[in-house]
Amino acid sequence: MTLSTVTLVLVALLAFAQLAVASPSRFGTRGDHKQRAAKGDKYLIGVGKADITGPVVEINFGGYASTDQVGTGLRQRLYSRAFIIGEVGNPKNRFVYLVLDTQSGDTALRNGILEGVAALGSAYSAYGKSNIAVTGTHSHSGPGAWFNYLLPQVTSLGFNKQSYQAVVDGAVLSIKRAHESLQEGYLDFGTTKITGANINRSLYAYLANPAAERAQYADDVDKELTLLRFQRASDLKSIGVLTWFPTHGTSMLGNNTHVSGDNKGVAAYLFEQSVKGSSGATDGFVAGFSQANVGDTTPNVLGAYCDDGSGQMCTLETSVCGDGKSQSCHGRGPLFQKLDLGVSSCFEIGQRQFAGARSLYDSLDSTSTPVVGSTIRSFHYFQDMQYYKFPLSNGTVVQTCPAALGYSFAAGTSDGPGAFDFTQGDSGAPNNPLWQVVSGLLRVPSAAQTACQQPKPVLLDVGEMSAPYAWSPNIVDVQTLRVGQFLIIVSPTEASTMAGRRWRDAVKSAATSLSLTGSASPYVVIGGPANTYAHYVVTPEEYTIQRYEGASTLYGMWTLPAFINLTLQALPHLAPGATSSPASGPSPPDNRKNSLSFQTGVVVDGTPIGQSFGQCTGQPKAQYARGAVVNATFVGANPRNNLRLEGTFAAVERKDGGAWKRAKDDEDWSLVYTWTRTNFVLGYSSVTIGWETGAEDVAGTYRIKYYGDAKPLIGSIKPFEGTSGEFSLV
Ligand SMILES: *[C@@H]1O[C@H](CO)[C@@H](O)[C@H](O)[C@H]1NC(C)=O
Ligand SMILES: *[C@@H]1O[C@H](CO)[C@@H](O)[C@H](O)[C@H]1NC(C)=O
Ligand SMILES: *[C@@H]1O[C@H](CO)[C@@H](O)[C@H](O)[C@H]1NC(C)=O
Ligand SMILES: *[C@@H]1O[C@H](CO)[C@@H](O)[C@H](O)[C@H]1NC(C)=O
Ligand SMILES: CC(=O)N[C@H]1CO[C@H](CO)[C@@H](O)[C@@H]1O
């Protein structure tokens, strides 16, 4: 520490002490709620939540890019959570932050959402491309096949309209609900350290950053969670919270085939459950757990080990095992001993984020920073990253490149080895009909591209391939939102820990020098992956290491400085009084109409002779002790016939006097729906509904319900219900 920093700290401490004396109400202690008067400025605030669960069977999951990971059922429905913040005096100035339980935001989804909101009519004219941010929680356990670009469509055999439409419709509905709930209220925020929910999965690359820079941080991943609280003015009840914390949505392993929102989905569910019926929160309370600088983080906090019998950890430098390959290197979640495809570890990592967020929430009345300053602004523009030239801070002019993936991309990470298995297929084409169509179109990178991407050895020159349509985005979304002193960088990439820090710091210091936030110090978070999926961004130093994240930094060594330059350039548009927007930039290609699609639809559902749809063929036992798994099996039909959005496939009902009351449904983590095809030709299938009971469940008499829809060969799809026999839980 230099002398001047010491002086500064002393001055700050003195100022704080004086303030504390001058206005005790502002710094009241815990339990001292009534004394705290300062609430910051008033805003229009609204929250909304809606179901986005696409086809839960027979569609490949988005995230691990493994052709084999195809849905067989549902553990927890997926949601869109919408948060709207607007100026009271000028309601045109507002933004929408969406948190989708998806792998990422995406150009196809974003286009669909913008069109859907526009179709809601003139009351929604304040919402548009500048002020809607479409972020994903980065769950790797939801149906994919909604991506705009060809590369992430490969493992899902193309684009699937039903999968896409479910996300779009639910996102639009969540915005509608948030809009309808708009009212005056306050915002405040706080931070807390979450231990045990993330570690660094690319430490070797992180260590390439300058020692002096690393020395500024206690941890090699960000452990801080930021929580923004939405409180309505009328009675100071909370209507929602929005949090940011980085950890990959890879707690559920790559061989899990049940849909879920992974650890962020668990955290949001636990938070929303925890405030049900509490006097401080409203009925429609929504908890958003948004992703942050997630790039090099993993929820597999015990570290990465070789599943080859050696018991060794994978190598630091390249994450390989004794055979020199990455295939047997797997990250271990906190409860990895439970061989349940990551379910227990996933719940635990979700629980750890929830617990931290909840205790922070409980302390906010005495510890939070109020959001102040009436200004709400946002900007969004498109930037073509092909050979974008700009100066680094030392004046040297550098450039970005057309998108490309390096060799390490094929090796994957310890969270999921061997992404895009086709790249490993040295014996020829893998068994993937889409790949057979497009693999002939692979090209050798141009000389300019090869030079530009140095030192990345190019494996897939995706940015220079546009046949049959673009493989990856070259045109990216640049977006930032601002309410009072709170700024949100909306990143299309998964930023590494240090990349996120540099990006946030650059925005913070530029906002300070532009005096964007008046007397309040700017506070900056980064949310994503959002708006389109542009893979990763690492620091230039990390890029030279070319691990998975560096190999997946699409636009070359200078991608991060370019994103920072592009964000800072437009920052003046967030100033109070600013009325202009940046030029909207070139439009990215819209591949929704021309995408290939090799998935087949449902042909027919049938039942074995003598059986009927919904018939319970595997009854539960008469009695279970709490902690046991209750199973019931039914004659089933394909759930793709009707997604039952805002509804449920499975339920547990409890006998309450003479009536049956619903105790669990598809939203509950402990209720698991599994669909199995038993005869392909005749369309027979069975459904097993499993209820993992626990100590928290009340003893009583229960039954299991199954809701399905069957498709005859001719005629329309018909709904049906199944009901198990009664059983008691003791
Ligand atoms: C799922 O994958 C994990 C990690 O690769 C492995 O340890 C486990 O045995 C697999 N489980 C099944 C049922 O295949
Ligand atoms: C960003 O790059 C442009 C050139 O493309 C340059 O004119 C501008 O000064 C840079 N802005 C910042 C904030 O670095
Ligand atoms: C500016 O910084 C970059 C990145 O560290 C470096 O490659 C370049 O040589 C520097 N330029 C000058 C003039 O020092
Ligand atoms: C319940 O059903 C699931 C899914 O079919 C199965 O994996 C599990 O073994 C069954 N459990 C019991 C206790 O029967
Ligand atoms: C603070 C932290 O999470 N450190 C971890 C970074 O990654 C290495 C290797 O995976 C771990 O050993 C550290 O514990």
Tab-separated table of C-alpha atoms and ligand atoms in Angstrom, residues 253-256 307 327-331 336 339-342 415 417, ligand 1:
chain	number	residue	atom	x	y	z
A	253	LEU	CA	-23.572	-34.682	-15.598
A	254	GLY	CA	-23.460	-35.186	-19.339
A	255	ASN	CA	-25.183	-38.552	-19.022
A	256	ASN	CA	-28.220	-37.161	-17.209
A	307	ASP	CA	-11.847	-42.166	-13.653
A	327	GLN	CA	-11.844	-38.504	-21.827
A	328	SER	CA	-11.535	-40.003	-18.350
A	329	CYS	CA	-10.995	-36.657	-16.571
A	330	HIS	CA	-14.141	-35.662	-14.679
A	331	GLY	CA	-14.868	-32.892	-12.221
A	336	PHE	CA	-19.932	-37.172	-6.131
A	339	LEU	CA	-23.806	-42.265	-8.349
A	340	ASP	CA	-26.938	-40.402	-9.346
A	341	LEU	CA	-25.820	-38.503	-12.464
A	342	GLY	CA	-25.047	-35.417	-10.394
A	415	ASP	CA	-17.150	-30.799	-16.769
A	417	PRO	CA	-15.102	-34.095	-22.068
B	1	LIG	C1	-22.266	-40.785	-15.685
B	1	LIG	O1	-21.055	-40.117	-15.879
B	1	LIG	C2	-20.188	-40.120	-14.775
B	1	LIG	C3	-19.030	-39.219	-15.091
B	1	LIG	O2	-18.558	-39.514	-16.363
B	1	LIG	C4	-19.765	-41.556	-14.464
B	1	LIG	O3	-18.936	-41.587	-13.328
B	1	LIG	C5	-21.028	-42.362	-14.195
B	1	LIG	O4	-20.681	-43.698	-14.013
B	1	LIG	C6	-21.997	-42.264	-15.348
B	1	LIG	N1	-23.236	-42.907	-14.938
B	1	LIG	C7	-23.917	-43.708	-15.745
B	1	LIG	C8	-25.156	-44.298	-15.187
B	1	LIG	O5	-23.557	-43.955	-16.877
